PDB file of C-alpha atoms and ligand atoms in Angstrom:
ATOM      1  CA  UNK A  22     -13.616 -93.166  77.882  1.00 54.00           C
ATOM      2  CA  UNK A  23     -10.690 -91.417  76.371  1.00 70.00           C
ATOM      3  CA  UNK A  24      -7.707 -93.198  75.446  1.00 91.00           C
ATOM      4  CA  UNK A  25      -4.306 -92.098  77.347  1.00 97.00           C
ATOM      5  CA  UNK A  26      -0.757 -92.280  76.280  1.00 98.00           C
ATOM      6  CA  UNK A  27       2.366 -92.098  78.586  1.00 97.00           C
ATOM      7  CA  UNK A  28       4.315 -89.103  77.450  1.00 98.00           C
ATOM      8  CA  UNK A  29       5.375 -87.683  80.324  1.00 98.00           C
ATOM      9  CA  UNK A  30       7.746 -88.156  82.849  1.00 98.00           C
ATOM     10  CA  UNK A  31       5.464 -88.487  86.026  1.00 98.00           C
ATOM     11  CA  UNK A  32       5.222 -87.447  89.051  1.00 98.00           C
ATOM     12  CA  UNK A  33       6.511 -84.238  88.338  1.00 98.00           C
ATOM     13  CA  UNK A  34       9.088 -82.973  90.792  1.00 98.00           C
ATOM     14  CA  UNK A  35       7.844 -80.927  93.665  1.00 98.00           C
ATOM     15  CA  UNK A  36      10.200 -77.683  93.996  1.00 98.00           C
ATOM     16  CA  UNK A  37      11.008 -75.521  96.939  1.00 98.00           C
ATOM     17  CA  UNK A  38      13.045 -72.480  97.673  1.00 98.00           C
ATOM     18  CA  UNK A  39      13.658 -70.353 100.204  1.00 98.00           C
ATOM     19  CA  UNK A  40      14.461 -67.322  98.123  1.00 98.00           C
ATOM     20  CA  UNK A  41      11.349 -67.814  96.000  1.00 98.00           C
ATOM     21  CA  UNK A  42       9.312 -67.648  99.161  1.00 98.00           C
ATOM     22  CA  UNK A  43      10.715 -64.373 100.034  1.00 97.00           C
ATOM     23  CA  UNK A  44      10.681 -63.100  96.507  1.00 97.00           C
ATOM     24  CA  UNK A  45       6.964 -63.641  96.381  1.00 97.00           C
ATOM     25  CA  UNK A  46       5.938 -63.428  99.781  1.00 95.00           C
ATOM     26  CA  UNK A  47       4.262 -66.128 100.426  1.00 96.00           C
ATOM     27  CA  UNK A  48       4.978 -70.165 101.199  1.00 97.00           C
ATOM     28  CA  UNK A  49       5.136 -71.614  97.911  1.00 98.00           C
ATOM     29  CA  UNK A  50       5.381 -75.191  96.294  1.00 98.00           C
ATOM     30  CA  UNK A  51       6.283 -75.529  92.275  1.00 98.00           C
ATOM     31  CA  UNK A  52       5.355 -78.462  90.602  1.00 98.00           C
ATOM     32  CA  UNK A  53       8.492 -79.205  87.958  1.00 98.00           C
ATOM     33  CA  UNK A  54       5.826 -79.879  84.469  1.00 98.00           C
ATOM     34  CA  UNK A  55       8.664 -77.848  82.968  1.00 98.00           C
ATOM     35  CA  UNK A  56      10.577 -81.164  83.670  1.00 98.00           C
ATOM     36  CA  UNK A  57       8.184 -83.467  82.456  1.00 98.00           C
ATOM     37  CA  UNK A  58      10.111 -84.697  79.408  1.00 98.00           C
ATOM     38  CA  UNK A  59      12.771 -83.473  76.933  1.00 97.00           C
ATOM     39  CA  UNK A  60      12.792 -81.409  74.164  1.00 97.00           C
ATOM     40  CA  UNK A  61       8.947 -82.042  74.563  1.00 98.00           C
ATOM     41  CA  UNK A  62       8.876 -80.423  77.937  1.00 98.00           C
ATOM     42  CA  UNK A  63       5.723 -78.602  79.593  1.00 98.00           C
ATOM     43  CA  UNK A  64       1.955 -78.484  80.063  1.00 98.00           C
ATOM     44  CA  UNK A  65       0.992 -79.736  76.637  1.00 98.00           C
ATOM     45  CA  UNK A  66       2.181 -82.878  77.097  1.00 98.00           C
ATOM     46  CA  UNK A  67      -0.341 -83.946  79.594  1.00 98.00           C
ATOM     47  CA  UNK A  68      -2.910 -82.840  77.145  1.00 98.00           C
ATOM     48  CA  UNK A  69      -1.003 -84.531  74.234  1.00 98.00           C
ATOM     49  CA  UNK A  70      -1.322 -87.991  76.242  1.00 98.00           C
ATOM     50  CA  UNK A  71      -5.177 -87.767  75.703  1.00 98.00           C
ATOM     51  CA  UNK A  72      -5.501 -85.727  72.195  1.00 98.00           C
ATOM     52  CA  UNK A  73      -2.739 -88.352  70.437  1.00 98.00           C
ATOM     53  CA  UNK A  74      -4.235 -91.147  72.123  1.00 98.00           C
ATOM     54  CA  UNK A  75      -7.371 -90.054  70.246  1.00 98.00           C
ATOM     55  CA  UNK A  76      -5.566 -89.384  67.440  1.00 98.00           C
ATOM     56  CA  UNK A  77      -4.299 -93.368  67.681  1.00 98.00           C
ATOM     57  CA  UNK A  78      -7.186 -94.707  68.275  1.00 97.00           C
ATOM     58  CA  UNK A  79      -9.039 -92.990  65.524  1.00 97.00           C
ATOM     59  CA  UNK A  80      -6.138 -94.178  62.886  1.00 97.00           C
ATOM     60  CA  UNK A  81      -4.752 -90.876  62.304  1.00 98.00           C
ATOM     61  CA  UNK A  82      -1.332 -90.680  59.942  1.00 98.00           C
ATOM     62  CA  UNK A  83      -0.945 -87.104  60.775  1.00 98.00           C
ATOM     63  CA  UNK A  84      -1.599 -84.497  63.162  1.00 98.00           C
ATOM     64  CA  UNK A  85      -2.457 -81.041  62.172  1.00 98.00           C
ATOM     65  CA  UNK A  86      -2.724 -77.853  65.031  1.00 98.00           C
ATOM     66  CA  UNK A  87      -1.825 -74.154  65.432  1.00 98.00           C
ATOM     67  CA  UNK A  88      -0.232 -71.519  67.390  1.00 98.00           C
ATOM     68  CA  UNK A  89       1.953 -68.547  67.762  1.00 97.00           C
ATOM     69  CA  UNK A  90       5.089 -68.289  65.564  1.00 96.00           C
ATOM     70  CA  UNK A  91       6.698 -69.209  68.708  1.00 96.00           C
ATOM     71  CA  UNK A  92       4.129 -71.847  69.756  1.00 98.00           C
ATOM     72  CA  UNK A  93       5.111 -74.258  72.590  1.00 98.00           C
ATOM     73  CA  UNK A  94       2.161 -76.530  71.865  1.00 98.00           C
ATOM     74  CA  UNK A  95       3.097 -76.797  68.490  1.00 98.00           C
ATOM     75  CA  UNK A  96       6.491 -77.706  69.017  1.00 98.00           C
ATOM     76  CA  UNK A  97       5.357 -80.348  71.272  1.00 98.00           C
ATOM     77  CA  UNK A  98       2.759 -81.253  69.370  1.00 98.00           C
ATOM     78  CA  UNK A  99       5.378 -81.818  66.500  1.00 98.00           C
ATOM     79  CA  UNK A 100       7.855 -83.484  68.194  1.00 98.00           C
ATOM     80  CA  UNK A 101       5.587 -86.476  70.090  1.00 98.00           C
ATOM     81  CA  UNK A 102       3.742 -86.802  66.261  1.00 98.00           C
ATOM     82  CA  UNK A 103       7.485 -87.708  65.125  1.00 98.00           C
ATOM     83  CA  UNK A 104       8.018 -89.869  67.825  1.00 98.00           C
ATOM     84  CA  UNK A 105       4.586 -91.563  67.074  1.00 98.00           C
ATOM     85  CA  UNK A 106       5.790 -91.470  63.482  1.00 98.00           C
ATOM     86  CA  UNK A 107       3.193 -89.216  62.582  1.00 98.00           C
ATOM     87  CA  UNK A 108       3.466 -86.180  60.106  1.00 98.00           C
ATOM     88  CA  UNK A 109       2.957 -83.224  61.937  1.00 98.00           C
ATOM     89  CA  UNK A 110       1.580 -79.911  60.091  1.00 98.00           C
ATOM     90  CA  UNK A 111       1.325 -76.718  61.761  1.00 98.00           C
ATOM     91  CA  UNK A 112      -0.256 -73.214  61.460  1.00 98.00           C
ATOM     92  CA  UNK A 113       1.839 -70.641  62.929  1.00 98.00           C
ATOM     93  CA  UNK A 114       0.289 -67.169  63.293  1.00 97.00           C
ATOM     94  CA  UNK A 115       2.790 -64.422  61.823  1.00 97.00           C
ATOM     95  CA  UNK A 116       2.939 -60.769  60.886  1.00 94.00           C
ATOM     96  CA  UNK A 117       6.037 -61.088  58.823  1.00 92.00           C
ATOM     97  CA  UNK A 118       6.804 -65.049  57.634  1.00 88.00           C
ATOM     98  CA  UNK A 119       9.761 -63.396  56.139  1.00 89.00           C
ATOM     99  CA  UNK A 120      11.404 -62.345  59.371  1.00 91.00           C
ATOM    100  CA  UNK A 121      10.879 -65.263  61.805  1.00 91.00           C
ATOM    101  CA  UNK A 122      14.376 -66.204  62.804  1.00 88.00           C
ATOM    102  CA  UNK A 123      15.412 -69.883  63.225  1.00 91.00           C
ATOM    103  CA  UNK A 124      15.425 -70.386  66.913  1.00 95.00           C
ATOM    104  CA  UNK A 125      13.524 -71.434  69.429  1.00 96.00           C
ATOM    105  CA  UNK A 126      10.378 -73.487  69.113  1.00 98.00           C
ATOM    106  CA  UNK A 127      10.434 -72.434  65.458  1.00 97.00           C
ATOM    107  CA  UNK A 128      13.906 -74.347  65.131  1.00 97.00           C
ATOM    108  CA  UNK A 129      12.722 -77.565  66.627  1.00 98.00           C
ATOM    109  CA  UNK A 130       9.455 -77.791  64.697  1.00 98.00           C
ATOM    110  CA  UNK A 131      11.675 -77.447  61.638  1.00 97.00           C
ATOM    111  CA  UNK A 132      14.486 -80.221  62.833  1.00 97.00           C
ATOM    112  CA  UNK A 133      11.371 -82.556  63.036  1.00 96.00           C
ATOM    113  CA  UNK A 134      10.013 -81.692  59.548  1.00 97.00           C
ATOM    114  CA  UNK A 135       6.882 -79.974  60.723  1.00 98.00           C
ATOM    115  CA  UNK A 136       4.838 -79.397  57.504  1.00 98.00           C
ATOM    116  CA  UNK A 137       4.986 -75.321  58.343  1.00 97.00           C
ATOM    117  CA  UNK A 138       2.539 -72.959  56.738  1.00 97.00           C
ATOM    118  CA  UNK A 139       2.173 -69.206  58.145  1.00 97.00           C
ATOM    119  CA  UNK A 140      -0.879 -67.547  58.306  1.00 97.00           C
ATOM    120  CA  UNK A 141      -1.551 -63.769  59.053  1.00 97.00           C
ATOM    121  CA  UNK A 142      -3.082 -62.887  62.462  1.00 97.00           C
ATOM    122  CA  UNK A 143      -6.379 -61.619  59.831  1.00 97.00           C
ATOM    123  CA  UNK A 144      -6.372 -65.748  58.495  1.00 97.00           C
ATOM    124  CA  UNK A 145      -5.649 -67.079  62.216  1.00 98.00           C
ATOM    125  CA  UNK A 146      -8.914 -65.784  63.462  1.00 97.00           C
ATOM    126  CA  UNK A 147     -10.386 -68.590  60.945  1.00 98.00           C
ATOM    127  CA  UNK A 148      -7.896 -70.982  62.334  1.00 98.00           C
ATOM    128  CA  UNK A 149     -10.442 -73.988  62.735  1.00 97.00           C
ATOM    129  CA  UNK A 150     -11.653 -73.621  59.269  1.00 98.00           C
ATOM    130  CA  UNK A 151      -8.108 -73.586  58.160  1.00 98.00           C
ATOM    131  CA  UNK A 152      -7.348 -76.803  59.847  1.00 98.00           C
ATOM    132  CA  UNK A 153     -10.549 -78.388  58.370  1.00 98.00           C
ATOM    133  CA  UNK A 154      -9.657 -77.607  55.240  1.00 98.00           C
ATOM    134  CA  UNK A 155      -6.213 -78.916  55.548  1.00 98.00           C
ATOM    135  CA  UNK A 156      -7.458 -81.850  56.635  1.00 98.00           C
ATOM    136  CA  UNK A 157      -9.521 -82.242  53.737  1.00 98.00           C
ATOM    137  CA  UNK A 158      -6.304 -81.560  51.335  1.00 97.00           C
ATOM    138  CA  UNK A 159      -4.338 -84.101  53.241  1.00 97.00           C
ATOM    139  CA  UNK A 160      -7.135 -87.201  53.049  1.00 97.00           C
ATOM    140  CA  UNK A 161      -6.664 -85.962  49.293  1.00 97.00           C
ATOM    141  CA  UNK A 162      -3.370 -87.368  49.705  1.00 94.00           C
ATOM    142  CA  UNK A 163      -4.197 -89.953  51.371  1.00 96.00           C
ATOM    143  CA  UNK A 164      -3.507 -89.233  54.621  1.00 97.00           C
ATOM    144  CA  UNK A 165      -6.014 -89.224  57.552  1.00 98.00           C
ATOM    145  CA  UNK A 166      -5.677 -86.630  59.661  1.00 98.00           C
ATOM    146  CA  UNK A 167      -6.469 -85.777  63.598  1.00 98.00           C
ATOM    147  CA  UNK A 168      -6.862 -81.915  64.331  1.00 98.00           C
ATOM    148  CA  UNK A 169      -6.049 -80.356  67.664  1.00 98.00           C
ATOM    149  CA  UNK A 170      -7.035 -77.201  68.990  1.00 98.00           C
ATOM    150  CA  UNK A 171      -5.042 -74.156  69.432  1.00 98.00           C
ATOM    151  CA  UNK A 172      -2.978 -75.194  72.567  1.00 98.00           C
ATOM    152  CA  UNK A 173      -4.423 -78.819  72.904  1.00 98.00           C
ATOM    153  CA  UNK A 174      -7.404 -76.887  74.497  1.00 98.00           C
ATOM    154  CA  UNK A 175     -10.713 -79.220  74.281  1.00 98.00           C
ATOM    155  CA  UNK A 176     -12.457 -81.282  76.866  1.00 98.00           C
ATOM    156  CA  UNK A 177     -10.361 -83.777  75.747  1.00 98.00           C
ATOM    157  CA  UNK A 178      -7.005 -82.385  76.255  1.00 98.00           C
ATOM    158  CA  UNK A 179      -7.697 -80.768  79.830  1.00 98.00           C
ATOM    159  CA  UNK A 180      -8.289 -84.432  81.097  1.00 98.00           C
ATOM    160  CA  UNK A 181      -4.181 -84.464  81.262  1.00 98.00           C
ATOM    161  CA  UNK A 182      -4.937 -81.581  84.168  1.00 98.00           C
ATOM    162  CA  UNK A 183      -7.423 -83.549  85.735  1.00 98.00           C
ATOM    163  CA  UNK A 184      -4.866 -85.981  86.141  1.00 98.00           C
ATOM    164  CA  UNK A 185      -1.949 -83.784  87.197  1.00 98.00           C
ATOM    165  CA  UNK A 186      -4.410 -82.931  90.356  1.00 98.00           C
ATOM    166  CA  UNK A 187      -4.969 -86.697  91.088  1.00 98.00           C
ATOM    167  CA  UNK A 188      -0.914 -87.184  91.101  1.00 98.00           C
ATOM    168  CA  UNK A 189      -0.557 -84.054  93.302  1.00 98.00           C
ATOM    169  CA  UNK A 190      -3.096 -85.679  96.103  1.00 98.00           C
ATOM    170  CA  UNK A 191      -0.782 -88.614  95.549  1.00 98.00           C
ATOM    171  CA  UNK A 192       2.227 -86.650  96.395  1.00 98.00           C
ATOM    172  CA  UNK A 193       0.218 -85.224  99.479  1.00 98.00           C
ATOM    173  CA  UNK A 194      -0.355 -88.476 100.776  1.00 98.00           C
ATOM    174  CA  UNK A 195       3.008 -88.967 100.838  1.00 98.00           C
ATOM    175  CA  UNK A 196       3.870 -86.063 102.844  1.00 97.00           C
ATOM    176  CA  UNK A 197       5.860 -84.164 100.261  1.00 97.00           C
ATOM    177  CA  UNK A 198       3.924 -81.120 100.321  1.00 97.00           C
ATOM    178  CA  UNK A 199       0.876 -79.538 102.559  1.00 97.00           C
ATOM    179  CA  UNK A 200      -1.941 -81.311 102.255  1.00 97.00           C
ATOM    180  CA  UNK A 201      -4.243 -78.575 101.082  1.00 97.00           C
ATOM    181  CA  UNK A 202      -3.125 -75.549  99.129  1.00 98.00           C
ATOM    182  CA  UNK A 203      -4.675 -72.062  99.994  1.00 98.00           C
ATOM    183  CA  UNK A 204      -4.618 -71.992  95.919  1.00 98.00           C
ATOM    184  CA  UNK A 205      -3.141 -73.833  92.887  1.00 98.00           C
ATOM    185  CA  UNK A 206      -1.673 -70.904  90.564  1.00 98.00           C
ATOM    186  CA  UNK A 207      -1.103 -70.822  86.696  1.00 98.00           C
ATOM    187  CA  UNK A 208      -0.646 -69.212  83.408  1.00 98.00           C
ATOM    188  CA  UNK A 209      -3.599 -69.357  81.557  1.00 98.00           C
ATOM    189  CA  UNK A 210      -2.863 -68.723  77.714  1.00 98.00           C
ATOM    190  CA  UNK A 211      -5.703 -70.918  75.829  1.00 98.00           C
ATOM    191  CA  UNK A 212      -7.450 -72.385  79.044  1.00 98.00           C
ATOM    192  CA  UNK A 213      -7.213 -76.482  79.026  1.00 98.00           C
ATOM    193  CA  UNK A 214      -4.758 -76.161  81.585  1.00 98.00           C
ATOM    194  CA  UNK A 215      -6.827 -74.064  84.166  1.00 99.00           C
ATOM    195  CA  UNK A 216     -10.283 -75.580  82.859  1.00 98.00           C
ATOM    196  CA  UNK A 217      -8.381 -79.194  84.213  1.00 98.00           C
ATOM    197  CA  UNK A 218      -6.854 -77.918  87.264  1.00 98.00           C
ATOM    198  CA  UNK A 219     -10.677 -76.443  88.217  1.00 98.00           C
ATOM    199  CA  UNK A 220     -12.187 -79.929  87.325  1.00 98.00           C
ATOM    200  CA  UNK A 221      -9.428 -81.803  88.821  1.00 98.00           C
ATOM    201  CA  UNK A 222      -9.432 -79.874  92.596  1.00 98.00           C
ATOM    202  CA  UNK A 223     -13.500 -80.248  92.430  1.00 98.00           C
ATOM    203  CA  UNK A 224     -12.645 -83.699  91.694  1.00 98.00           C
ATOM    204  CA  UNK A 225      -9.659 -84.869  94.027  1.00 98.00           C
ATOM    205  CA  UNK A 226      -9.367 -81.718  96.500  1.00 98.00           C
ATOM    206  CA  UNK A 227      -5.953 -80.433  97.028  1.00 98.00           C
ATOM    207  CA  UNK A 228      -6.458 -77.089  97.408  1.00 98.00           C
ATOM    208  CA  UNK A 229      -9.040 -74.514  98.238  1.00 98.00           C
ATOM    209  CA  UNK A 230      -8.973 -72.477  94.783  1.00 98.00           C
ATOM    210  CA  UNK A 231      -7.354 -72.040  91.330  1.00 98.00           C
ATOM    211  CA  UNK A 232      -6.098 -68.912  90.429  1.00 98.00           C
ATOM    212  CA  UNK A 233      -5.127 -68.314  86.760  1.00 98.00           C
ATOM    213  CA  UNK A 234      -3.017 -65.400  85.657  1.00 98.00           C
ATOM    214  CA  UNK A 235      -4.270 -64.437  82.066  1.00 98.00           C
ATOM    215  CA  UNK A 236      -0.976 -63.852  79.547  1.00 98.00           C
ATOM    216  CA  UNK A 237      -3.444 -62.372  76.701  1.00 97.00           C
ATOM    217  CA  UNK A 238      -7.199 -61.390  76.084  1.00 97.00           C
ATOM    218  CA  UNK A 239      -9.100 -60.596  79.472  1.00 97.00           C
ATOM    219  CA  UNK A 240     -11.188 -62.233  81.911  1.00 98.00           C
ATOM    220  CA  UNK A 241     -14.802 -62.209  80.332  1.00 98.00           C
ATOM    221  CA  UNK A 242     -12.534 -63.765  77.306  1.00 98.00           C
ATOM    222  CA  UNK A 243     -11.115 -66.650  79.612  1.00 98.00           C
ATOM    223  CA  UNK A 244     -14.341 -66.992  81.731  1.00 98.00           C
ATOM    224  CA  UNK A 245     -16.109 -68.386  78.450  1.00 98.00           C
ATOM    225  CA  UNK A 246     -13.425 -70.647  77.339  1.00 98.00           C
ATOM    226  CA  UNK A 247     -12.970 -72.090  80.768  1.00 98.00           C
ATOM    227  CA  UNK A 248     -16.040 -72.776  80.759  1.00 98.00           C
ATOM    228  CA  UNK A 249     -16.711 -74.421  77.206  1.00 98.00           C
ATOM    229  CA  UNK A 250     -14.018 -76.327  78.044  1.00 98.00           C
ATOM    230  CA  UNK A 251     -15.135 -77.489  81.528  1.00 98.00           C
ATOM    231  CA  UNK A 252     -18.595 -78.728  79.936  1.00 98.00           C
ATOM    232  CA  UNK A 253     -16.978 -80.394  77.227  1.00 98.00           C
ATOM    233  CA  UNK A 254     -14.524 -82.553  79.565  1.00 98.00           C
ATOM    234  CA  UNK A 255     -17.638 -83.369  81.603  1.00 98.00           C
ATOM    235  CA  UNK A 256     -19.490 -84.278  78.948  1.00 97.00           C
ATOM    236  CA  UNK A 257     -16.569 -87.091  78.156  1.00 96.00           C
ATOM    237  CA  UNK A 258     -15.906 -88.009  81.687  1.00 96.00           C
ATOM    238  CA  UNK A 259     -17.409 -88.059  85.246  1.00 96.00           C
ATOM    239  CA  UNK A 260     -15.585 -85.109  86.858  1.00 96.00           C
ATOM    240  CA  UNK A 261     -16.383 -82.197  88.786  1.00 86.00           C
ATOM    241  CA  UNK A 262     -17.934 -80.224  90.218  1.00 96.00           C
ATOM    242  CA  UNK A 263     -15.652 -77.463  89.303  1.00 98.00           C
ATOM    243  CA  UNK A 264     -13.826 -76.101  92.457  1.00 98.00           C
ATOM    244  CA  UNK A 265     -13.951 -72.475  92.826  1.00 98.00           C
ATOM    245  CA  UNK A 266     -11.213 -70.347  90.503  1.00 98.00           C
ATOM    246  CA  UNK A 267     -10.759 -66.732  88.999  1.00 98.00           C
ATOM    247  CA  UNK A 268      -9.011 -65.225  85.829  1.00 98.00           C
ATOM    248  CA  UNK A 269      -6.817 -62.595  86.815  1.00 98.00           C
ATOM    249  CA  UNK A 270      -6.057 -60.185  83.750  1.00 98.00           C
ATOM    250  CA  UNK A 271      -4.599 -57.654  85.466  1.00 98.00           C
ATOM    251  CA  UNK A 272      -0.335 -59.286  85.198  1.00 98.00           C
ATOM    252  CA  UNK A 273      -0.489 -59.611  81.267  1.00 97.00           C
ATOM    253  CA  UNK A 274       1.705 -56.551  80.267  1.00 97.00           C
ATOM    254  CA  UNK A 275       2.222 -54.730  77.391  1.00 97.00           C
ATOM    255  CA  UNK A 276       1.021 -57.371  74.875  1.00 96.00           C
ATOM    256  CA  UNK A 277       1.057 -61.218  74.230  1.00 96.00           C
ATOM    257  CA  UNK A 278       4.634 -62.392  74.639  1.00 94.00           C
ATOM    258  CA  UNK A 279       5.804 -58.518  75.349  1.00 96.00           C
ATOM    259  CA  UNK A 280       6.957 -57.882  79.030  1.00 97.00           C
ATOM    260  CA  UNK A 281       6.944 -54.413  80.499  1.00 98.00           C
ATOM    261  CA  UNK A 282      10.566 -53.224  82.165  1.00 98.00           C
ATOM    262  CA  UNK A 283       9.394 -54.246  85.769  1.00 98.00           C
ATOM    263  CA  UNK A 284       8.032 -58.141  84.553  1.00 98.00           C
ATOM    264  CA  UNK A 285      11.099 -58.506  82.923  1.00 98.00           C
ATOM    265  CA  UNK A 286      13.243 -57.068  86.314  1.00 98.00           C
ATOM    266  CA  UNK A 287      10.857 -59.564  87.744  1.00 98.00           C
ATOM    267  CA  UNK A 288      12.292 -62.843  85.642  1.00 97.00           C
ATOM    268  CA  UNK A 289      15.876 -61.592  86.199  1.00 98.00           C
ATOM    269  CA  UNK A 290      15.528 -62.077  90.019  1.00 98.00           C
ATOM    270  CA  UNK A 291      13.994 -65.038  89.397  1.00 98.00           C
ATOM    271  CA  UNK A 292      17.153 -66.295  87.827  1.00 98.00           C
ATOM    272  CA  UNK A 293      19.590 -64.439  90.055  1.00 98.00           C
ATOM    273  CA  UNK A 294      17.717 -65.082  93.676  1.00 98.00           C
ATOM    274  CA  UNK A 295      16.534 -68.349  92.784  1.00 98.00           C
ATOM    275  CA  UNK A 296      18.188 -70.068  89.952  1.00 98.00           C
ATOM    276  CA  UNK A 297      14.631 -70.425  88.437  1.00 98.00           C
ATOM    277  CA  UNK A 298      14.311 -69.815  84.716  1.00 97.00           C
ATOM    278  CA  UNK A 299      10.399 -68.892  84.011  1.00 97.00           C
ATOM    279  CA  UNK A 300      10.008 -67.808  80.199  1.00 97.00           C
ATOM    280  CA  UNK A 301       8.350 -64.124  79.480  1.00 97.00           C
ATOM    281  CA  UNK A 302       5.489 -65.533  77.703  1.00 97.00           C
ATOM    282  CA  UNK A 303       3.987 -67.523  80.181  1.00 98.00           C
ATOM    283  CA  UNK A 304       5.660 -68.543  83.606  1.00 98.00           C
ATOM    284  CA  UNK A 305       7.293 -65.519  84.032  1.00 98.00           C
ATOM    285  CA  UNK A 306       4.505 -63.407  83.836  1.00 98.00           C
ATOM    286  CA  UNK A 307       2.049 -66.147  85.784  1.00 98.00           C
ATOM    287  CA  UNK A 308       4.986 -65.623  88.872  1.00 98.00           C
ATOM    288  CA  UNK A 309       4.818 -62.386  88.364  1.00 98.00           C
ATOM    289  CA  UNK A 310       0.706 -62.120  88.657  1.00 98.00           C
ATOM    290  CA  UNK A 311       1.467 -64.479  91.845  1.00 98.00           C
ATOM    291  CA  UNK A 312       3.955 -61.976  93.497  1.00 98.00           C
ATOM    292  CA  UNK A 313       0.910 -59.362  93.523  1.00 97.00           C
ATOM    293  CA  UNK A 314      -1.997 -61.324  93.805  1.00 97.00           C
ATOM    294  CA  UNK A 315      -4.295 -59.375  95.973  1.00 93.00           C
ATOM    295  CA  UNK A 316      -5.648 -60.832  98.390  1.00 92.00           C
ATOM    296  CA  UNK A 317      -2.754 -62.820  99.371  1.00 95.00           C
ATOM    297  CA  UNK A 318      -2.770 -66.344  99.336  1.00 96.00           C
ATOM    298  CA  UNK A 319      -0.919 -67.919 102.354  1.00 93.00           C
ATOM    299  CA  UNK A 320       0.457 -71.121 100.451  1.00 97.00           C
ATOM    300  CA  UNK A 321       0.416 -71.658  96.854  1.00 98.00           C
ATOM    301  CA  UNK A 322       1.144 -74.653  94.609  1.00 98.00           C
ATOM    302  CA  UNK A 323       2.789 -72.838  91.195  1.00 98.00           C
ATOM    303  CA  UNK A 324       2.307 -75.238  88.088  1.00 98.00           C
ATOM    304  CA  UNK A 325       5.532 -74.222  86.289  1.00 98.00           C
ATOM    305  CA  UNK A 326       4.364 -75.128  82.515  1.00 98.00           C
ATOM    306  CA  UNK A 327       7.580 -75.192  80.821  1.00 98.00           C
ATOM    307  CA  UNK A 328       8.342 -72.418  78.079  1.00 97.00           C
ATOM    308  CA  UNK A 329      11.912 -72.945  77.669  1.00 96.00           C
ATOM    309  CA  UNK A 330      12.588 -72.329  73.784  1.00 96.00           C
ATOM    310  CA  UNK A 331      10.424 -69.773  73.775  1.00 93.00           C
ATOM    311  CA  UNK A 332      13.029 -67.985  75.785  1.00 93.00           C
ATOM    312  CA  UNK A 333      15.461 -68.973  73.759  1.00 93.00           C
ATOM    313  CA  UNK A 334      14.315 -67.186  70.888  1.00 90.00           C
TER     314      UNK A 334
HETATM  315  C1  LIG B 430       0.497 -73.000  76.680  1.00 50.88           C
HETATM  316  C2  LIG B 430       1.247 -72.792  77.789  1.00 50.88           C
HETATM  317  C3  LIG B 430       0.292 -72.530  79.063  1.00 50.88           C
HETATM  318  C4  LIG B 430      -0.995 -71.776  78.823  1.00 50.88           C
HETATM  319  O1  LIG B 430      -1.725 -72.906  79.051  1.00 50.88           O
HETATM  320  P1  LIG B 430      -3.037 -72.751  78.276  1.00 50.88           P
HETATM  321  O2  LIG B 430      -3.426 -74.178  78.873  1.00 50.88           O
HETATM  322  O3  LIG B 430      -2.871 -72.638  76.998  1.00 50.88           O
HETATM  323  O4  LIG B 430      -3.765 -71.954  78.965  1.00 50.88           O
HETATM  324  C5  LIG B 430       1.190 -72.045  80.153  1.00 50.88           C
HETATM  325  N1  LIG B 430       2.634 -72.424  79.815  1.00 50.88           N
HETATM  326  C6  LIG B 430       3.226 -72.761  78.680  1.00 50.88           C
HETATM  327  C7  LIG B 430       4.630 -72.358  78.656  1.00 50.88           C
HETATM  328  C8  LIG B 430       2.681 -72.887  77.856  1.00 50.88           C
HETATM  329  O5  LIG B 430       3.128 -73.514  76.944  1.00 50.88           O
END
């Protein structure tokens, strides 16, 4: 059984807005996982409750993880590592390290004193090997290191989102939102949130299905990734079976972290009409996808996964 820390402010609020219903063309509740903490806020916190719990249980003095140069996950991991007194080591993917601006997530990582190594996209393809090598180097320095995969997306991390659905069920029982949503919708970037939600709904109920909006790669890729994480999680804990789910890859825009003009206009509409800020890499694209999902759900729970520092980069 995995050890769990309490890191996030929970239960996260459920948020409704008439103008948002109008903009999306359906009845939507937003679960504000973007408000689950301070600077460390976002969906990675729920995963880190299990991953950092495991790291401490194994006697780690350092954690190693990886991501894009503006990784929300690397930022959240760095902040929590410092809160727990652990050394944070991050491998960040970039085409040109010399041009990375000191802003957004990167600035927060630097402020915390993360040990940052920039690697090229080609090197990043072997990130798991690079992190293992880093772990061996740290051991030679006398530091026991715990490796957290990209996005915190493995079986252990995904348990945080199994628990998120149990939390939702409590909120539903209190009458804070409908007892059964058509769908739960989230952005999908490394698959752990999707896998956890799929197992959470399969275990606890609360919705008919899960719809995940891919922000990179494609449907076949994420079906394989999510399937693997689901298998890992079920080997750790008696959960599931998985609820029905779909990966949608038609809304990822021109590239990871890059929006089309139409998507950018949608992001501005969200802010202007609803006062809702979504980031351009994840939640903005996921809400854009939800506004166009076909067939249309009649009700949806949208998981706002955070990402504000990425917008400010
Ligand atoms: C990482 C991230 C996601 C994607 O979650 P995965 O579990 O990696 O698929 C979505 N939104 C934000 C803001 C993120 O940082």
